[in-house]
Short mmCIF file of C-alpha atoms and ligand atoms in Angstrom, two decimals:
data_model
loop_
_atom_site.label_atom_id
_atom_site.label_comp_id
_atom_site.label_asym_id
_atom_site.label_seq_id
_atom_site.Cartn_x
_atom_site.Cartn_y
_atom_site.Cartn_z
CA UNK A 23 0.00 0.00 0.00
CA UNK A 24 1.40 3.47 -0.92
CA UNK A 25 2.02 5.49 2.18
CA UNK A 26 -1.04 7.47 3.14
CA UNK A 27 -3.62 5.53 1.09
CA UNK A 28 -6.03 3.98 3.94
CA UNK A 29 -6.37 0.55 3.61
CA UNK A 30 -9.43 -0.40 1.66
CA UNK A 31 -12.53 -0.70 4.97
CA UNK A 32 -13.63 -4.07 3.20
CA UNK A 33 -10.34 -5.92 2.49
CA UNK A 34 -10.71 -9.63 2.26
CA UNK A 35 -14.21 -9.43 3.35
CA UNK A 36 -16.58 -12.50 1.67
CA UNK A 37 -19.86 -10.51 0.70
CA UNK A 38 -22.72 -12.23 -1.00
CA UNK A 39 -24.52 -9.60 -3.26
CA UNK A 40 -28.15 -10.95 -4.10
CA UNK A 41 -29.91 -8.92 -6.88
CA UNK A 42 -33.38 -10.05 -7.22
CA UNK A 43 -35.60 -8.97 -10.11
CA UNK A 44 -36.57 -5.49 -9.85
CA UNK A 45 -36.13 -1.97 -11.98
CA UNK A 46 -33.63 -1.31 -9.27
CA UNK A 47 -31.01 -4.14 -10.20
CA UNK A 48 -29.31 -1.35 -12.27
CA UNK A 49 -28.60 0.51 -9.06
CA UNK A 50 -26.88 -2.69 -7.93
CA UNK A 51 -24.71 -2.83 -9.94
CA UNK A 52 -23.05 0.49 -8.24
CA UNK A 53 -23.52 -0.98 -5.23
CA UNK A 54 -21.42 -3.57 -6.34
CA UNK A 55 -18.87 -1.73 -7.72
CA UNK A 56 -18.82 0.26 -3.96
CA UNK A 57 -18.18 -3.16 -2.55
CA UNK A 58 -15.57 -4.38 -4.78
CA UNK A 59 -13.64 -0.53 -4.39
CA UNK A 60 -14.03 -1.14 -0.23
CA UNK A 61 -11.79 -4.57 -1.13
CA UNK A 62 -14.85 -7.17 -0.48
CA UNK A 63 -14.38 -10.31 -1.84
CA UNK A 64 -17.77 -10.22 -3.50
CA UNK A 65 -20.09 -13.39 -5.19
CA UNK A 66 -23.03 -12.36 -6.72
CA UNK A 67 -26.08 -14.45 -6.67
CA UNK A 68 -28.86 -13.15 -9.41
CA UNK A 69 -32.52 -14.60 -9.41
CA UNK A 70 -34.02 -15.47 -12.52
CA UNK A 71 -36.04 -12.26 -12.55
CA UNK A 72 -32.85 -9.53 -11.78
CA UNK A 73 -31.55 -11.40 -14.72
CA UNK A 74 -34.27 -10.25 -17.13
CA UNK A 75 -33.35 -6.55 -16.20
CA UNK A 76 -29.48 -6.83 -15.99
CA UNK A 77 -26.75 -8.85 -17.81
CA UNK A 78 -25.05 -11.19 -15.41
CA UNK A 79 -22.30 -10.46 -17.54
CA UNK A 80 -22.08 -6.90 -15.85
CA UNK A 81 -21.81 -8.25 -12.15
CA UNK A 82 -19.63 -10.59 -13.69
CA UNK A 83 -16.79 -8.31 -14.76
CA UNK A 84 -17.65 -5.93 -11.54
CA UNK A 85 -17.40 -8.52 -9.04
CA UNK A 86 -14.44 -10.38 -11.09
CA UNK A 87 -16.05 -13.75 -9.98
CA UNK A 88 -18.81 -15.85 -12.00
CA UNK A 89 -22.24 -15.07 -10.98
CA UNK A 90 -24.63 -17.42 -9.73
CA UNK A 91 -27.65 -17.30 -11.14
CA UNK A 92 -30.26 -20.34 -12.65
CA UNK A 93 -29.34 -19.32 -15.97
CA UNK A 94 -25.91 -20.88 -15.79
CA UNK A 95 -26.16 -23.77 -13.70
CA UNK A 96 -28.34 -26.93 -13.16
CA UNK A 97 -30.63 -26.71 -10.42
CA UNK A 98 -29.04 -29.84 -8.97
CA UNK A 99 -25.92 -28.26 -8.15
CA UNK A 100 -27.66 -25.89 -5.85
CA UNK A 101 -27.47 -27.91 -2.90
CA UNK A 102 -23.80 -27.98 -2.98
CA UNK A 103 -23.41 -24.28 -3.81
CA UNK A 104 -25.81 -23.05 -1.94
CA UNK A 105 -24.16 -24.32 1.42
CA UNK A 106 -20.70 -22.78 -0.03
CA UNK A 107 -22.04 -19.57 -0.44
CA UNK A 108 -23.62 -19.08 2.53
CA UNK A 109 -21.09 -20.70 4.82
CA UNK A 110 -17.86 -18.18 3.37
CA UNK A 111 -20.60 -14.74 3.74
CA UNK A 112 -19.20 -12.61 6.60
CA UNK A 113 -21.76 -10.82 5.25
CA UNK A 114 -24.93 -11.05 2.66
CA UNK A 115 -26.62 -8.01 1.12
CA UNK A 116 -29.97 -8.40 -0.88
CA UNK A 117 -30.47 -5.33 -2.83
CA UNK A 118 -33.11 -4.74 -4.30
CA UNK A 119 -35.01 -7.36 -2.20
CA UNK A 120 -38.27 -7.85 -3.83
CA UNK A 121 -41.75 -8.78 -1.85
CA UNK A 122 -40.69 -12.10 -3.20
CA UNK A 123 -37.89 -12.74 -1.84
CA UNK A 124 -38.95 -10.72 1.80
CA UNK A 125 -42.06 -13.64 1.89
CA UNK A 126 -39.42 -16.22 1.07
CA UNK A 127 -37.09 -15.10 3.81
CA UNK A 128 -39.84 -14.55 6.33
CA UNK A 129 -41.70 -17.80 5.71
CA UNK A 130 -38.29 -20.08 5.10
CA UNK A 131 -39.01 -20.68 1.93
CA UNK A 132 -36.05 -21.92 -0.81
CA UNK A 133 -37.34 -22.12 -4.26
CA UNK A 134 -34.56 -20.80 -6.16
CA UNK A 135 -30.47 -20.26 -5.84
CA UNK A 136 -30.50 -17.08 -3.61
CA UNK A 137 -33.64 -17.98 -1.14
CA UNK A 138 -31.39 -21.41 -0.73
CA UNK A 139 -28.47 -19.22 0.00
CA UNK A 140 -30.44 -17.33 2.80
CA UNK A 141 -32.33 -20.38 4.37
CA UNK A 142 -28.81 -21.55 4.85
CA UNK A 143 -27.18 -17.85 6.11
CA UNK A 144 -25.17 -18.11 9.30
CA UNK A 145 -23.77 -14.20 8.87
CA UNK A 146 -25.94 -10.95 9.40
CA UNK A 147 -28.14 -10.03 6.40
CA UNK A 148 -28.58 -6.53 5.15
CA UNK A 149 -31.61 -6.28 2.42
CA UNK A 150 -32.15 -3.66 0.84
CA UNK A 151 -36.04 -3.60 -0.03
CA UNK A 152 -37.56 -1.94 -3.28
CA UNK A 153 -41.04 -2.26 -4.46
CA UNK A 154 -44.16 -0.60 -5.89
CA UNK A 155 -45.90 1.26 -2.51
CA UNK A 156 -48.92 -0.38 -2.39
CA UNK A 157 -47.06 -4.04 -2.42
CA UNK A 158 -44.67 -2.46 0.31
CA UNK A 159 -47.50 -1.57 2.54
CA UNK A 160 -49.69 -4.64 2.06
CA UNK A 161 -49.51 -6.08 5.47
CA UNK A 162 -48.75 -9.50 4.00
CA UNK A 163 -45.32 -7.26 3.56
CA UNK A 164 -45.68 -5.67 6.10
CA UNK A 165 -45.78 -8.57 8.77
CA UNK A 166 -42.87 -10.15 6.89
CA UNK A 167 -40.55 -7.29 7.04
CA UNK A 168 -41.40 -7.57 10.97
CA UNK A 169 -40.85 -11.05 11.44
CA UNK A 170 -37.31 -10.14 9.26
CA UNK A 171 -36.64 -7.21 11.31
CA UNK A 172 -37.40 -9.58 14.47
CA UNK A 173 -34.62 -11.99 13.90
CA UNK A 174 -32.02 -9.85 13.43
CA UNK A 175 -32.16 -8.51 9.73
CA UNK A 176 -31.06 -4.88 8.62
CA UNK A 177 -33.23 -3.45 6.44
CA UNK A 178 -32.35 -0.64 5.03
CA UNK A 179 -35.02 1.98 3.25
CA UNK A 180 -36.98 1.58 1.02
CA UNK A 181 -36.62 5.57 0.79
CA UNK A 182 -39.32 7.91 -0.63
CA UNK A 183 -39.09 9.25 -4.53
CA UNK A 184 -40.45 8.19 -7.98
CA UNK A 185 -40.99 5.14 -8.73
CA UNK A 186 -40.71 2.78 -12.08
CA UNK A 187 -44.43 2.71 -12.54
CA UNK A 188 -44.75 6.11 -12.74
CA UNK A 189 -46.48 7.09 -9.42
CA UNK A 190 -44.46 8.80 -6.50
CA UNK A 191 -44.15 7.27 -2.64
CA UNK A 192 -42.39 4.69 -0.43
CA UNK A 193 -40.42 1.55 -2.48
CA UNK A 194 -37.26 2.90 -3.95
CA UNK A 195 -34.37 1.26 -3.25
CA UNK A 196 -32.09 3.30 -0.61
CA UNK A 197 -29.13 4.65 -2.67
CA UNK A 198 -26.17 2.07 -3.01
CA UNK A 199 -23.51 4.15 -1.09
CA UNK A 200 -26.00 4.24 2.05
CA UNK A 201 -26.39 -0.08 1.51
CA UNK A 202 -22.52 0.32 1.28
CA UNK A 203 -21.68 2.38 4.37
CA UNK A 204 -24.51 0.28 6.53
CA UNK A 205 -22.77 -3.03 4.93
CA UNK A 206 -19.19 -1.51 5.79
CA UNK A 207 -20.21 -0.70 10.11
CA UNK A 208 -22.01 -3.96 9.90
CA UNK A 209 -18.90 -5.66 9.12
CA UNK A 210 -16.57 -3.43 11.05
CA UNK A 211 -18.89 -3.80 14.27
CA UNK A 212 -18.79 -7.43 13.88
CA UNK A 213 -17.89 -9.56 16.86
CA UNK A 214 -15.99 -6.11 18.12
CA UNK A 215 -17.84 -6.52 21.08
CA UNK A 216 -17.93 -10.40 21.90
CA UNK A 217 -17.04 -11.14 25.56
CA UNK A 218 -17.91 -7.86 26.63
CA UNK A 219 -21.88 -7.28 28.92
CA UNK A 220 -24.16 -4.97 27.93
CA UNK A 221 -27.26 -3.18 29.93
CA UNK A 222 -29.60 -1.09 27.69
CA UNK A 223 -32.87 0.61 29.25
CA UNK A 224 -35.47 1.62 26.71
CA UNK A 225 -39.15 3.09 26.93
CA UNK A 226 -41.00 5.76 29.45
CA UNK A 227 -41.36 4.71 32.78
CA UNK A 228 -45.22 4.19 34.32
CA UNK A 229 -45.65 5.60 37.83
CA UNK A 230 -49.01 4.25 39.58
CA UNK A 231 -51.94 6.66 40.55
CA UNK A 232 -54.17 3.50 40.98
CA UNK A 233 -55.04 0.39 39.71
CA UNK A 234 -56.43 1.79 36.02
CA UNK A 235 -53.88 5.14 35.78
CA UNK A 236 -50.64 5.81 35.76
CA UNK A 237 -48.34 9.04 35.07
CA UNK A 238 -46.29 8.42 31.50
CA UNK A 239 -44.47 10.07 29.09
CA UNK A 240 -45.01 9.65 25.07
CA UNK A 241 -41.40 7.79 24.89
CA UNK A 242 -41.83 4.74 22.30
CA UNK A 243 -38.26 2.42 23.09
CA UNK A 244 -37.41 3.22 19.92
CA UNK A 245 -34.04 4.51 20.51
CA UNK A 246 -33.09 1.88 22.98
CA UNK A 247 -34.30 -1.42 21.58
CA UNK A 248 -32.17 -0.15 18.25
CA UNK A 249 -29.27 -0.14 20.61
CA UNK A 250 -29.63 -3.12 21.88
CA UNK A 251 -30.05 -4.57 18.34
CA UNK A 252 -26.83 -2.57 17.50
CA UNK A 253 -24.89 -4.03 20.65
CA UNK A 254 -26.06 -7.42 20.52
CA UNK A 255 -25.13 -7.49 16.24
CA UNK A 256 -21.61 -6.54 17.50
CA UNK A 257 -21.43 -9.68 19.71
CA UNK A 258 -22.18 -7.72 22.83
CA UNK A 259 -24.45 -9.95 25.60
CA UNK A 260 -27.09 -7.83 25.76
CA UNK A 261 -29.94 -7.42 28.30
CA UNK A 262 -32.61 -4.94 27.52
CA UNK A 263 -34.56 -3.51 30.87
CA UNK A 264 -37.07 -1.98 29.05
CA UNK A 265 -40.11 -0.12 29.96
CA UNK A 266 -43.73 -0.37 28.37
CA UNK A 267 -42.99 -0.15 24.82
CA UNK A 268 -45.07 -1.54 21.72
CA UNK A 269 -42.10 -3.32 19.96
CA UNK A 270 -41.01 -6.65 19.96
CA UNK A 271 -37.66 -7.39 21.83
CA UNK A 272 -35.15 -7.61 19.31
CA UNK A 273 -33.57 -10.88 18.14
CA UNK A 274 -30.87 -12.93 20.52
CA UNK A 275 -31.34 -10.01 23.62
CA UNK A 276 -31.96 -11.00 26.96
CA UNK A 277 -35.32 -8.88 28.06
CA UNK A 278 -36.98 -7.73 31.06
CA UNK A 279 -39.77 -6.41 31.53
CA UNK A 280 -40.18 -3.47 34.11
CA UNK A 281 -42.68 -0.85 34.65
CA UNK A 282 -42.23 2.01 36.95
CA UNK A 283 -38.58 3.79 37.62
CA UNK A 284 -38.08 1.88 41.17
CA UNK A 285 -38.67 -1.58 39.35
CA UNK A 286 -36.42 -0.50 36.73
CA UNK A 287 -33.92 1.06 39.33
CA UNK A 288 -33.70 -2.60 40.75
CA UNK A 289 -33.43 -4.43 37.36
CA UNK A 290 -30.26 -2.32 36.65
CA UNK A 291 -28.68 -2.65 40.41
CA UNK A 292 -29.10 -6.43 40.47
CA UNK A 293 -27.29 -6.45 37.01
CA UNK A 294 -24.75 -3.64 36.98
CA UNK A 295 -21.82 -4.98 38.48
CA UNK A 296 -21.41 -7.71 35.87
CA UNK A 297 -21.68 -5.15 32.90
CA UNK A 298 -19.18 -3.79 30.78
CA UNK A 299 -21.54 -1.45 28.76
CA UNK A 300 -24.75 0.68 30.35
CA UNK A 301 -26.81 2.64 27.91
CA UNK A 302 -29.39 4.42 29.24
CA UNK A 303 -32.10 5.23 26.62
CA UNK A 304 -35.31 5.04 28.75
CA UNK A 305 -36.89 8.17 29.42
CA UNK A 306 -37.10 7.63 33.29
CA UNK A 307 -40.45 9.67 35.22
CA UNK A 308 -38.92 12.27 37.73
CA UNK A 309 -41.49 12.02 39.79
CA UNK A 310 -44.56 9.43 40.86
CA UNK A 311 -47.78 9.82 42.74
CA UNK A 312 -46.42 9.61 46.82
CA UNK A 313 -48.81 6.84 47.56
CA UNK A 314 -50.63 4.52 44.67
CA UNK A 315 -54.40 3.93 45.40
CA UNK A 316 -55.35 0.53 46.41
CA UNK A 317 -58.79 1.01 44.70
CA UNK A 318 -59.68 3.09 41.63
CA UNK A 319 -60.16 6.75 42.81
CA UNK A 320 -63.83 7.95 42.27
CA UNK A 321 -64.69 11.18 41.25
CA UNK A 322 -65.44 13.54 44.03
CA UNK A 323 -66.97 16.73 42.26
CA UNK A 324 -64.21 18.60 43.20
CA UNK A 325 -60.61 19.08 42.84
CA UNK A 326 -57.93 16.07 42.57
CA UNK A 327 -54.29 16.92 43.99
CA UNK A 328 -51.76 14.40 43.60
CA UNK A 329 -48.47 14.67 45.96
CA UNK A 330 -46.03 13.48 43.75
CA UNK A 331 -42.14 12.27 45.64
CA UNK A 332 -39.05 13.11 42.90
CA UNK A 333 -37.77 9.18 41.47
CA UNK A 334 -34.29 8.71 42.46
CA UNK A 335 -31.88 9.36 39.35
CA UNK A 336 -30.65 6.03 38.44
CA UNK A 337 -27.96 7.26 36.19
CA UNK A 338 -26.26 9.34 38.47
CA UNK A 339 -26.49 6.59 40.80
CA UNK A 340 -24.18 4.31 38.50
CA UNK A 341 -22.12 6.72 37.46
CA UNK A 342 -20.97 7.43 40.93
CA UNK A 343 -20.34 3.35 40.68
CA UNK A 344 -18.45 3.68 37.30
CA UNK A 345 -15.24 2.03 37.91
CA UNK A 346 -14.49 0.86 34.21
CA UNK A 347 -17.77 0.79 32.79
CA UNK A 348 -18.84 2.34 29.93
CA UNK A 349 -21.90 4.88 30.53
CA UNK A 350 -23.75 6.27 28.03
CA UNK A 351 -26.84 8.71 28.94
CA UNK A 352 -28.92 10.32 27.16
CA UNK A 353 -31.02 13.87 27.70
CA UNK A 354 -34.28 14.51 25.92
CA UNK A 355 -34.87 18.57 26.29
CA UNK A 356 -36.58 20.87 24.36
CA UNK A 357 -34.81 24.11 24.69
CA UNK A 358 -30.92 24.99 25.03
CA UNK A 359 -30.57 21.30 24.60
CA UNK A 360 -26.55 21.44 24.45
CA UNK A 361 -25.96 23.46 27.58
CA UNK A 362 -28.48 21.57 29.67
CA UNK A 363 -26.61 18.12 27.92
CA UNK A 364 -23.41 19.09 29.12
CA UNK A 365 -24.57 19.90 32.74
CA UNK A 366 -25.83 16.80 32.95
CA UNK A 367 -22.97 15.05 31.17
CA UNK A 368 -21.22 16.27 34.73
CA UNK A 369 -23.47 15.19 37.22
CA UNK A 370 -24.42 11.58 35.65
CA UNK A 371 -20.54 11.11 35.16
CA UNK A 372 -21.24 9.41 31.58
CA UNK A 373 -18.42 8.92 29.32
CA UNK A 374 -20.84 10.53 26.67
CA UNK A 375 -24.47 11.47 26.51
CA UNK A 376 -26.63 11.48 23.32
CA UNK A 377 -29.10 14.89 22.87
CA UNK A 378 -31.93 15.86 21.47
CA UNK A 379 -34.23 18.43 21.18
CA UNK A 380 -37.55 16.51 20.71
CA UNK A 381 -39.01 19.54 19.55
CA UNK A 382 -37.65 19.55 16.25
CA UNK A 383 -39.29 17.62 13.62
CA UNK A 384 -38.25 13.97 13.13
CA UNK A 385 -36.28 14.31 16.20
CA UNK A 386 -37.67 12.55 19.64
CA UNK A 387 -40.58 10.44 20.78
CA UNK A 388 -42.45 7.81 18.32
CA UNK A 389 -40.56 8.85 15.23
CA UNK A 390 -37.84 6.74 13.55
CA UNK A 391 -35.74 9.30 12.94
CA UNK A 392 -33.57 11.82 15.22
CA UNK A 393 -31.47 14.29 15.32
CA UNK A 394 -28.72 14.08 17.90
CA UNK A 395 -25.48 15.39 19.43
CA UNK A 396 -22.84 13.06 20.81
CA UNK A 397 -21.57 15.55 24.04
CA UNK A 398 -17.83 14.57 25.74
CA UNK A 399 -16.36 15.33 29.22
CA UNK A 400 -14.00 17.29 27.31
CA UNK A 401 -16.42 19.66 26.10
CA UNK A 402 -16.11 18.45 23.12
CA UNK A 403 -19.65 17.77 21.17
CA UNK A 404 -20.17 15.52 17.42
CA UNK A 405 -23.20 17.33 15.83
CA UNK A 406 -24.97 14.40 13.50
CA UNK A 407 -27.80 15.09 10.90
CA UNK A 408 -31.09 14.03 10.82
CA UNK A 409 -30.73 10.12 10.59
CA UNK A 410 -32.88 6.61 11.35
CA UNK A 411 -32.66 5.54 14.85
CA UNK A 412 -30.98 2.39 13.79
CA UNK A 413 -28.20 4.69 12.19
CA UNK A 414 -27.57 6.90 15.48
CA UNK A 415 -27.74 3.04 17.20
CA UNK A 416 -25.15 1.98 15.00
CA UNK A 417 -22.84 5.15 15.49
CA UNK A 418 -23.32 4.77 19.51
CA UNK A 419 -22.39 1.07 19.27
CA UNK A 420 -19.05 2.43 16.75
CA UNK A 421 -18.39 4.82 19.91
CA UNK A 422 -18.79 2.18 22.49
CA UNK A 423 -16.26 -0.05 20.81
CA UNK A 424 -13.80 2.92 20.23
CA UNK A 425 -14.13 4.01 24.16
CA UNK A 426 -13.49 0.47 25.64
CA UNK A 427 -10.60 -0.10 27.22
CA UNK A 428 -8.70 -2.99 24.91
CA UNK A 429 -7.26 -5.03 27.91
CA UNK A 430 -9.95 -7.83 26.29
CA UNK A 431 -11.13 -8.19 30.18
CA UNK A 432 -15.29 -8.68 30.90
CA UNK A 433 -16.60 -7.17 34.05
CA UNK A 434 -17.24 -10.55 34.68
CA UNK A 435 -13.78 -11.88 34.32
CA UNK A 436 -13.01 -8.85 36.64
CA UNK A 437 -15.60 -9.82 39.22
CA UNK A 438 -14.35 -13.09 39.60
CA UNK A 439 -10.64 -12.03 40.27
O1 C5P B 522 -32.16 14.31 33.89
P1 C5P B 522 -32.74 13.64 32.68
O2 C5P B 522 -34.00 12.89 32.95
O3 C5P B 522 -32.89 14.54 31.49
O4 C5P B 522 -31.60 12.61 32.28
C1 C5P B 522 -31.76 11.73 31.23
C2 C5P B 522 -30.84 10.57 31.40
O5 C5P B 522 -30.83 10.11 32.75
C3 C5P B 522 -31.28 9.40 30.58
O6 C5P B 522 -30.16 8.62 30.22
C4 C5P B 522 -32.21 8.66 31.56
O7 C5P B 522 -32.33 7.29 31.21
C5 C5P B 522 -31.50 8.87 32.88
N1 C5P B 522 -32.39 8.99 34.05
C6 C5P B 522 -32.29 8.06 35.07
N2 C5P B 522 -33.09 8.17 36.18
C7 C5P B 522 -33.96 9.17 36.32
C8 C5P B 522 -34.06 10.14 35.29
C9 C5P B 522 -33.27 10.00 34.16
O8 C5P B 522 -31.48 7.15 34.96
N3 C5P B 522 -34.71 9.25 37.37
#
């Protein structure tokens, strides 16, 4: 390498490109030409469809490798192939991924080359879907690209624009150097974190009036169940303490369930010492009602006053606990968001907290997108644009990784010293 040049992020990395057969197999072709730049070592696996709008011959002389597609092999030899392929993958990237190919993945099925390939996947898959909008939001699609996004998937997109057939909405492909840079921290995340303990809290916190109400806050667990997907892809043992959320746990996570800040409090205690990691993502109540009603309060006529008793803060708590631990906080506000961020960078004695200003549009509650700041002891701050939630998870986990110390040692291995 010629001093200077950076050493290609990709280099000797097996990637299995499947193109299945939609308008957007052109665009696939740049995404494999990303791939091949990065240094992947990249096999590309056509259906019979993708074939019909692009010439293996061009993934051919892109990826320097023949391409695997029905058209050039007996069926019979799939098996064999098949098994090859998907054992060598560190990583395999299905863009565009049809509604085809998302029902075959979801449901297991292997009718052709590629869905063989998948059924047989032991590495992370990254698909890439593209698709006319009304077949994207069918929930037969729909409940597919759940059950995907369940075990562990990344989907990326589909993003917003014009379509083939001439109508404008959700189902184009994402562009191929956003496939390529998720494909690239996939495989640079990968197994970074193995060994190493991870607590994640996620959702708002319910605080008991009585039996039928509670005191809440409009945070979804969106933020922290992406983390703990993000953790857990890069090998991380993860245990999510979340709070109510609507979302299903993500894939290969350890969960518990908790409901008010005390019970939550006491889920992290019991676990902390054994952790390496602590992200704190769950929008924690400040206060709760002094006493909870037994019985359902009735209405009087007149007025209701509720003492409420302030929640004890359990990320300050840790952080006066810290020892080695990485401890990552995070500050919802929704004015002077950086001043108040780095105040309480201080007293939580984080090694970074992530802000927001939820009032900004696409930033905060519910939404899948935010708008963040990474804020240092230092002083120092990382301003990032508006991005998906699974992005900013991604970036946190890439921070996490670059903050641990690299003595190799758990908390565990530590503990039992
Ligand atoms: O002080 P504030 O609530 O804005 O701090 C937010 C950060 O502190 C988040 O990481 C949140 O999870 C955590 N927190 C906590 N216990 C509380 C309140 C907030 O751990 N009682």
């Amino acid at each position: 390498m010629i001093a200077g040049e950076r050493e290609p992020l990709l280099a000797g990395k097996k990637i299995v490109l499947g193109v299945t057969g939609g308008i957007a197999a052109y665009k696939a072709a740049d995404l494999a030409s990303r791939l091949k730049k990065e240094g992947a070592e990249l096999r590309v696996v056509m259906t019979e469809a993708a074939a019909e709008f692009v010439q293996p011959l061009t993934f051919r002389v892109i990826s320097g490798n023949p391409v695997h597609s029905r058209q050039f092999e007996e069926p019979r030899v799939w098996s064999v192939e098949h098994v090859a392929l998907a054992e060598q993958a560190d990583l395999i990237v299905v863009a565009p991924a049809t509604a085809q190919i998302i029902a075959c993945m979801a449901l297991g099925l292997a009718p052709d080359l590629l869905s063989t390939v998948l059924l047989a996947a032991r590495s992370p898959i990254l698909a890439a879907p593209a698709m006319n909008t009304a077949m994207y939001f069918h929930p037969a699609t729909q409940e597919h690209l759940s059950i995907l996004r369940a075990r562990g998937v990344v989907l990326i997109g589909p993003d917003e624009g014009g379509l083939a057939c001439g109508a404008t909405g959700t189902g184009r492909m994402s562009e191929p150097a956003v496939i390529a840079a998720a494909a690239r921290r996939l495989l640079a995340l990968s197994g970074r974190l193995a060994g190493r303990r991870a607590l994640v809290t996620a959702g708002g916190t319910r605080e008991r009036i009585d039996p039928v109400r509670y005191i809440g806050n409009f945070s979804s667990g969106k933020m922290g169940y992406a983390v703990a997907a993000a953790l857990a892809a890069a090998g991380a043992a993860v245990t999510l303490i979340s709070a109510p959320a609507a979302l299903p746990p993500p894939a290969g996570v350890q969960f518990v369930q908790t409901e008010s800040a005390l019970a939550m409090r006491e889920a992290v205690r019991e676990r902390f010492a054994a952790s390496d990691i602590v992200v704190m993502a769950a929008a924690v109540a400040d206060y709760r009602p002094e006493t909870a009603a037994a019985e359902k309060i009735k209405k009087s006529g007149g007025e209701l006053v509720l003492t409420l008793t302030e929640n004890p803060d359990i990320l300050a708590e840790l952080g006066r606990r810290k020892q080695g631990k990485i401890i990552v906080g995070f500050a919802a506000e929704t004015e002077e968001a950086r001043a108040r961020g780095a105040e309480k960078l201080k007293r939580k004695n984080a090694d970074f907290l992530v802000v927001n200003d939820v009032a900004l549009p696409g930033a905060g509650f519910g939404v899948d997108t935010n708008i963040v700041s990474f804020l240092y002891p230092d002083g120092t701050a990382r301003d990032l644009p508006l991005m998906s939630k699974k992005e900013i998870a991604g970036l946190i986990t890439e921070e996490i990784v670059r903050l641990l110390p690299n003595d190799n040692k758990s908390a565990k291995e530590n503990e039992n010293e």
